[in-house]
């Protein structure tokens, strides 16, 4: 089992990915900044995966999270990181003040390639919810304002969250695909 | 005077650029799609200029417009094109419903390089205004909702607009810089 670089600076994500893919892939986390393009979630993940594979010259996994507001035609979408930085959770709520529809989807897109000359493949997971005023510990990004079945992600027990999150849903698809492959990476 | 590719599909922009830079540079418009990165206005223009220069293997001008809402910490900024497509001018107004500050800046960033191995240089122009309900012919993008000194850009006489716009301000800087160069492109 050769190693596969997972581009992230987030130790929790490494644990989550290892827990689900670890039997098939030896994950090697590496934090480096990659420019992200504007575009669809898949385009962004695929482009980032290609750039990373060129740098590491080997197999790579990248991951990208998005938050889609249905009233805003899925915006801020992939730009949620920058919107959160510039507006905060209160400002994200304000974006929806004019709309009665507060529903949203959290989206996680993984892209994987075995090397720089191979087209990356993507796996996407989604979680439905709605945007609410912040509740729960403000530890991780927009989790305090994303409510799923009565609880915000920030209020949710860690194990429960990891067993239903958009990232988990994407990782299940990734795992299922891996199980059907004879990977030689 | 050798030719310089100007990446655009907009004939009016070609006329505006030619009018101000035409004495020093022979502009050759070429419309092709280039992926744009996420980032600051300068980063986006520089990256796009580099990609274009690699493709045409020669001198290139690219241009990028942005619309910054002051209440939203300069968002949507470079993402205005996608925001306009997905929300329309009415939806852009809605983003600011929760804020009393409706001021905004229209920003135009040109990037120019003499070739693929040369770092691009940028020229930026800005126009202050405020976001209002759409007025004037809905011909061009967000011009009906950007008001400058009592008139929206859509209401403004063409010559007046071309003599004060963010694009004009950027082109003046570009022209001034060119005048001081011995360009061999």
Coordinates of C-alpha atoms in Angstrom, one line a residue:
Chain A
X1 CA 0.0 0.0 0.0
X2 CA 1.7 3.2 -1.2
X3 CA 0.9 6.5 0.3
X4 CA -1.5 9.1 -1.0
X5 CA -1.1 12.8 -0.2
X6 CA -4.2 14.4 1.3
X7 CA -4.0 18.2 1.0
X8 CA -5.3 19.7 4.2
X9 CA -4.2 21.6 7.3
X10 CA -7.0 20.2 9.4
X11 CA -6.2 17.3 11.7
X12 CA -9.8 16.4 12.2
X13 CA -10.3 15.9 8.5
X14 CA -7.3 13.6 8.4
X15 CA -8.9 11.5 11.2
X16 CA -12.2 11.4 9.3
X17 CA -10.6 10.4 6.0
X18 CA -8.4 7.8 7.6
X19 CA -11.3 6.2 9.5
X20 CA -13.1 5.6 6.2
X21 CA -10.4 5.1 3.5
X22 CA -7.5 4.0 5.7
X23 CA -7.9 0.3 4.9
X24 CA -7.3 0.9 1.2
X25 CA -5.1 4.0 1.2
X26 CA -2.3 5.1 3.4
X27 CA -3.1 8.8 3.9
X28 CA -0.2 11.3 4.2
X29 CA -1.5 14.7 5.1
X30 CA 0.3 17.7 3.7
X31 CA -0.7 21.4 4.2
X32 CA 0.0 23.7 1.3
X33 CA -1.8 26.5 -0.2
X34 CA -3.2 25.9 -3.7
X35 CA -5.0 28.6 -5.7
X36 CA -8.7 27.7 -6.3
X37 CA -10.5 28.7 -9.5
X38 CA -14.0 30.1 -9.7
X39 CA -16.5 27.7 -11.1
X40 CA -18.7 24.7 -10.2
X41 CA -17.8 22.6 -7.1
X42 CA -16.5 19.8 -9.3
X43 CA -14.4 22.1 -11.5
X44 CA -12.8 23.7 -8.5
X45 CA -11.9 20.3 -6.9
X46 CA -10.6 18.8 -10.1
X47 CA -8.4 21.8 -10.9
X48 CA -7.0 21.8 -7.3
X49 CA -6.4 18.1 -7.5
X50 CA -4.5 18.5 -10.8
X51 CA -2.3 21.2 -9.4
X52 CA -1.5 19.2 -6.3
X53 CA -0.7 16.1 -8.3
X54 CA 1.8 18.1 -10.4
X55 CA 3.5 19.3 -7.2
X56 CA 3.7 16.0 -5.4
X57 CA 4.1 14.0 -8.6
X58 CA 2.0 11.2 -7.2
X59 CA -1.5 10.3 -5.9
X60 CA -3.5 13.0 -4.3
X61 CA -6.8 13.6 -2.5
X62 CA -8.2 17.2 -2.1
X63 CA -11.4 18.2 -0.5
X64 CA -13.5 21.3 -0.8
X65 CA -16.6 22.4 1.3
X66 CA -19.4 24.6 0.1
X67 CA -22.5 26.1 1.5
X68 CA -25.4 26.6 -0.8
X69 CA -28.4 28.9 0.1
X70 CA -31.4 27.8 -2.0
X71 CA -33.0 31.3 -2.0
X72 CA -29.7 32.6 -3.5
X73 CA -29.5 30.1 -6.3
X74 CA -26.9 28.1 -4.4
X75 CA -24.6 31.1 -3.6
X76 CA -22.3 31.6 -1.8
X77 CA -21.5 28.0 -2.7
X78 CA -17.7 27.5 -3.2
X79 CA -17.0 31.1 -2.0
X80 CA -18.4 30.4 1.5
X81 CA -14.9 30.4 3.1
X82 CA -14.2 33.9 2.0
X83 CA -17.8 35.0 2.8
X84 CA -17.4 33.6 6.3
X85 CA -14.1 35.4 6.8
X86 CA -15.4 38.7 5.6
X87 CA -19.0 38.7 6.9
X88 CA -19.0 36.2 9.9
X89 CA -21.9 34.0 10.8
X90 CA -24.1 37.1 11.5
X91 CA -23.4 38.5 8.1
X92 CA -24.2 35.2 6.4
X93 CA -27.6 35.3 8.2
X94 CA -28.1 38.9 6.9
X95 CA -27.7 37.7 3.3
X96 CA -31.0 35.9 3.7
X97 CA -32.9 38.6 5.6
X98 CA -35.0 39.4 2.5
X99 CA -35.9 35.8 1.8
X100 CA -38.4 33.6 3.7
X101 CA -36.6 30.5 2.3
X102 CA -33.7 29.8 4.7
X103 CA -33.0 26.3 3.5
X104 CA -29.4 25.4 2.6
X105 CA -27.2 22.5 1.6
X106 CA -23.8 21.7 3.0
X107 CA -21.7 20.1 0.2
X108 CA -18.4 18.3 0.4
X109 CA -16.5 17.4 -2.8
X110 CA -13.4 15.1 -2.8
X111 CA -11.2 14.8 -5.9
X112 CA -8.7 12.0 -6.2
X113 CA -6.1 11.2 -8.8
X114 CA -3.4 8.5 -9.0
X115 CA -1.0 10.9 -10.6
X116 CA -0.4 14.2 -12.5
X117 CA -1.4 12.7 -15.9
X118 CA -4.6 11.0 -14.8
X119 CA -8.0 12.8 -14.8
X120 CA -9.2 13.3 -11.3
X121 CA -12.5 11.6 -10.2
X122 CA -14.9 13.4 -7.7
X123 CA -17.1 12.2 -4.9
X124 CA -19.7 14.6 -3.5
X125 CA -21.8 14.4 -0.4
X126 CA -24.7 16.7 0.6
X127 CA -26.5 17.5 3.8
X128 CA -29.8 19.4 3.9
X129 CA -30.5 22.0 6.5
X130 CA -31.4 25.6 7.1
X131 CA -29.6 28.8 8.1
X132 CA -30.3 30.0 11.7
X133 CA -28.9 32.4 14.2
X134 CA -25.7 31.0 15.7
X135 CA -26.2 28.3 18.3
X136 CA -23.6 26.0 19.9
X137 CA -19.8 26.4 20.4
X138 CA -18.3 28.7 17.7
X139 CA -15.4 26.3 17.1
X140 CA -15.6 25.5 13.4
X141 CA -16.6 27.9 10.7
X142 CA -20.3 28.1 9.8
X143 CA -21.3 25.0 11.9
X144 CA -23.2 27.2 14.4
X145 CA -25.6 28.6 11.8
X146 CA -26.3 25.3 9.9
X147 CA -29.3 23.5 11.4
X148 CA -30.1 19.9 10.5
X149 CA -33.2 18.3 12.0
X150 CA -33.4 20.7 15.0
X151 CA -29.7 20.8 15.9
X152 CA -26.9 23.0 14.5
X153 CA -23.8 21.1 13.4
X154 CA -22.0 23.0 16.3
X155 CA -24.5 21.6 18.8
X156 CA -24.4 18.1 17.5
X157 CA -22.5 15.4 19.3
X158 CA -19.2 14.8 17.5
X159 CA -20.0 11.1 16.6
X160 CA -23.4 11.9 15.4
X161 CA -22.1 14.7 13.1
X162 CA -19.4 12.5 11.7
X163 CA -21.9 9.8 10.9
X164 CA -24.2 12.0 8.8
X165 CA -22.2 15.0 7.6
X166 CA -21.7 16.1 4.0
X167 CA -18.1 15.0 4.4
X168 CA -19.2 11.6 5.6
X169 CA -21.6 11.1 2.7
X170 CA -18.8 12.0 0.2
X171 CA -16.3 9.6 1.9
X172 CA -18.8 6.8 1.7
X173 CA -19.0 7.2 -2.0
X174 CA -15.3 7.3 -2.2
X175 CA -15.0 4.2 -0.1
X176 CA -17.5 2.3 -2.2
X177 CA -15.7 3.3 -5.4
X178 CA -12.3 2.2 -3.9
X179 CA -13.7 -1.2 -2.9
X180 CA -14.4 -1.9 -6.5
X181 CA -10.9 -0.9 -7.7
X182 CA -7.7 -2.8 -8.0
X183 CA -5.6 0.3 -7.2
X184 CA -2.0 0.4 -7.8
X185 CA -0.9 3.7 -6.5
Chain B
X1 CA 4.4 48.4 -33.5
X2 CA 3.8 44.8 -32.8
X3 CA 0.3 43.5 -31.8
X4 CA -0.8 42.8 -28.3
X5 CA -3.7 40.4 -27.7
X6 CA -6.6 41.8 -25.6
X7 CA -8.6 39.0 -24.2
X8 CA -12.3 40.0 -24.4
X9 CA -15.5 39.2 -26.2
X10 CA -16.8 42.7 -25.7
X11 CA -16.5 45.0 -28.7
X12 CA -17.2 48.1 -26.6
X13 CA -14.2 47.4 -24.4
X14 CA -12.0 47.0 -27.5
X15 CA -13.1 50.5 -28.6
X16 CA -12.4 52.0 -25.2
X17 CA -9.0 50.3 -24.9
X18 CA -8.0 51.3 -28.5
X19 CA -9.1 54.9 -27.9
X20 CA -6.7 55.3 -25.0
X21 CA -3.8 52.8 -25.7
X22 CA -4.0 52.6 -29.5
X23 CA -1.2 55.1 -30.1
X24 CA 1.3 52.9 -28.3
X25 CA -0.1 49.4 -28.8
X26 CA -1.8 47.7 -31.7
X27 CA -4.7 45.9 -30.0
X28 CA -5.8 42.5 -31.3
X29 CA -9.0 41.4 -29.5
X30 CA -9.4 37.7 -29.0
X31 CA -12.3 36.0 -27.1
X32 CA -11.4 32.9 -25.2
X33 CA -12.5 31.5 -21.9
X34 CA -9.9 31.4 -19.2
X35 CA -10.5 30.0 -15.8
X36 CA -10.3 32.6 -13.1
X37 CA -8.9 31.9 -9.6
X38 CA -10.4 33.0 -6.3
X39 CA -8.5 35.8 -4.6
X40 CA -7.8 39.5 -4.6
X41 CA -8.5 41.5 -7.8
X42 CA -4.8 41.8 -8.5
X43 CA -4.2 38.1 -8.0
X44 CA -7.0 37.2 -10.3
X45 CA -5.9 39.5 -13.1
X46 CA -2.3 38.5 -12.9
X47 CA -3.1 34.8 -13.0
X48 CA -5.4 35.3 -15.9
X49 CA -2.8 37.3 -17.8
X50 CA -0.2 34.6 -17.2
X51 CA -2.5 31.9 -18.5
X52 CA -3.3 33.9 -21.6
X53 CA 0.3 34.8 -22.3
X54 CA 1.2 31.1 -22.2
X55 CA -1.5 30.4 -24.8
X56 CA -0.8 33.2 -27.2
X57 CA 3.0 33.1 -26.5
X58 CA 3.2 36.8 -26.7
X59 CA 2.1 40.1 -25.2
X60 CA -1.3 40.1 -23.6
X61 CA -3.8 42.5 -21.9
X62 CA -6.6 41.1 -19.7
X63 CA -9.3 43.0 -17.8
X64 CA -11.5 42.2 -14.9
X65 CA -14.3 44.1 -13.4
X66 CA -15.5 43.9 -9.8
X67 CA -18.2 45.5 -7.6
X68 CA -17.5 46.0 -4.0
X69 CA -20.3 46.6 -1.4
X70 CA -18.7 48.5 1.5
X71 CA -21.2 47.1 4.0
X72 CA -20.2 43.6 3.0
X73 CA -16.5 44.1 3.4
X74 CA -16.0 44.5 -0.4
X75 CA -18.0 41.4 -1.4
X76 CA -19.2 40.3 -3.9
X77 CA -16.0 41.8 -5.4
X78 CA -14.5 39.7 -8.1
X79 CA -17.5 37.3 -7.9
X80 CA -19.9 39.9 -9.1
X81 CA -20.3 38.3 -12.6
X82 CA -21.6 35.1 -11.1
X83 CA -23.7 36.9 -8.5
X84 CA -25.4 38.9 -11.2
X85 CA -26.1 35.8 -13.3
X86 CA -27.6 33.9 -10.4
X87 CA -29.3 36.7 -8.5
X88 CA -30.0 39.5 -11.0
X89 CA -29.9 43.2 -10.1
X90 CA -32.9 42.8 -7.8
X91 CA -31.1 40.0 -5.9
X92 CA -28.0 42.2 -5.6
X93 CA -30.1 44.9 -4.0
X94 CA -31.5 42.3 -1.6
X95 CA -28.0 41.4 -0.4
X96 CA -27.9 44.9 1.1
X97 CA -31.4 45.0 2.6
X98 CA -30.1 44.5 6.2
X99 CA -27.6 47.4 5.8
X100 CA -28.1 51.1 5.9
X101 CA -24.8 51.6 4.1
X102 CA -25.5 51.1 0.4
X103 CA -22.2 52.6 -0.8
X104 CA -20.1 50.6 -3.3
X105 CA -17.1 50.8 -5.6
X106 CA -16.8 49.7 -9.2
X107 CA -13.3 48.5 -9.8
X108 CA -11.5 47.7 -13.1
X109 CA -8.2 45.9 -13.1
X110 CA -6.1 45.5 -16.2
X111 CA -3.1 43.2 -16.3
X112 CA -0.4 43.4 -19.0
X113 CA 2.6 41.3 -19.8
X114 CA 5.0 41.4 -22.8
X115 CA 5.2 37.6 -22.7
X116 CA 4.8 34.3 -20.9
X117 CA 8.0 34.6 -18.9
X118 CA 7.4 38.2 -17.7
X119 CA 5.6 39.1 -14.5
X120 CA 2.4 40.9 -15.4
X121 CA 1.8 44.5 -14.2
X122 CA -1.6 45.7 -13.1
X123 CA -3.5 49.0 -13.4
X124 CA -6.6 49.6 -11.3
X125 CA -9.3 52.2 -11.6
X126 CA -12.1 52.9 -9.1
X127 CA -15.5 54.7 -9.2
X128 CA -17.4 55.4 -6.0
X129 CA -21.2 55.1 -6.0
X130 CA -24.1 53.4 -4.3
X131 CA -26.4 50.5 -5.0
X132 CA -30.0 51.5 -5.9
X133 CA -33.1 49.9 -7.5
X134 CA -32.5 49.5 -11.2
X135 CA -32.9 52.6 -13.3
X136 CA -32.1 53.1 -17.0
X137 CA -31.9 50.7 -19.9
X138 CA -30.9 47.2 -18.6
X139 CA -28.3 46.8 -21.4
X140 CA -25.1 46.1 -19.5
X141 CA -24.8 44.0 -16.4
X142 CA -25.2 45.9 -13.1
X143 CA -25.0 49.4 -14.6
X144 CA -28.7 50.1 -13.8
X145 CA -28.1 49.6 -10.0
X146 CA -24.8 51.5 -9.7
X147 CA -25.5 55.2 -9.0
X148 CA -22.7 57.8 -9.3
X149 CA -23.6 61.4 -8.4
X150 CA -27.3 61.0 -9.0
X151 CA -27.2 59.0 -12.2
X152 CA -26.9 55.2 -12.6
X153 CA -24.3 54.1 -15.1
X154 CA -27.1 52.9 -17.3
X155 CA -28.8 56.3 -17.3
X156 CA -25.5 58.2 -18.0
X157 CA -24.7 59.5 -21.5
X158 CA -22.2 57.2 -23.1
X159 CA -19.5 59.8 -23.5
X160 CA -19.8 60.9 -19.9
X161 CA -19.6 57.4 -18.6
X162 CA -16.6 56.6 -20.8
X163 CA -14.9 59.7 -19.4
X164 CA -15.2 58.8 -15.7
X165 CA -15.7 55.1 -15.4
X166 CA -13.6 52.7 -13.4
X167 CA -12.3 51.3 -16.7
X168 CA -11.3 54.8 -17.9
X169 CA -9.5 55.4 -14.6
X170 CA -7.5 52.2 -15.0
X171 CA -6.8 52.9 -18.7
X172 CA -5.4 56.3 -17.8
X173 CA -2.9 54.7 -15.5
X174 CA -2.0 52.2 -18.1
X175 CA -1.5 55.0 -20.7
X176 CA 0.7 57.0 -18.3
X177 CA 2.8 54.0 -17.6
X178 CA 3.2 53.2 -21.3
X179 CA 4.2 56.7 -22.1
X180 CA 7.2 56.3 -19.8
X181 CA 8.3 53.0 -21.4
X182 CA 10.4 52.0 -24.4
X183 CA 8.3 49.0 -25.2
X184 CA 9.6 46.4 -27.5
X185 CA 6.8 44.0 -27.8

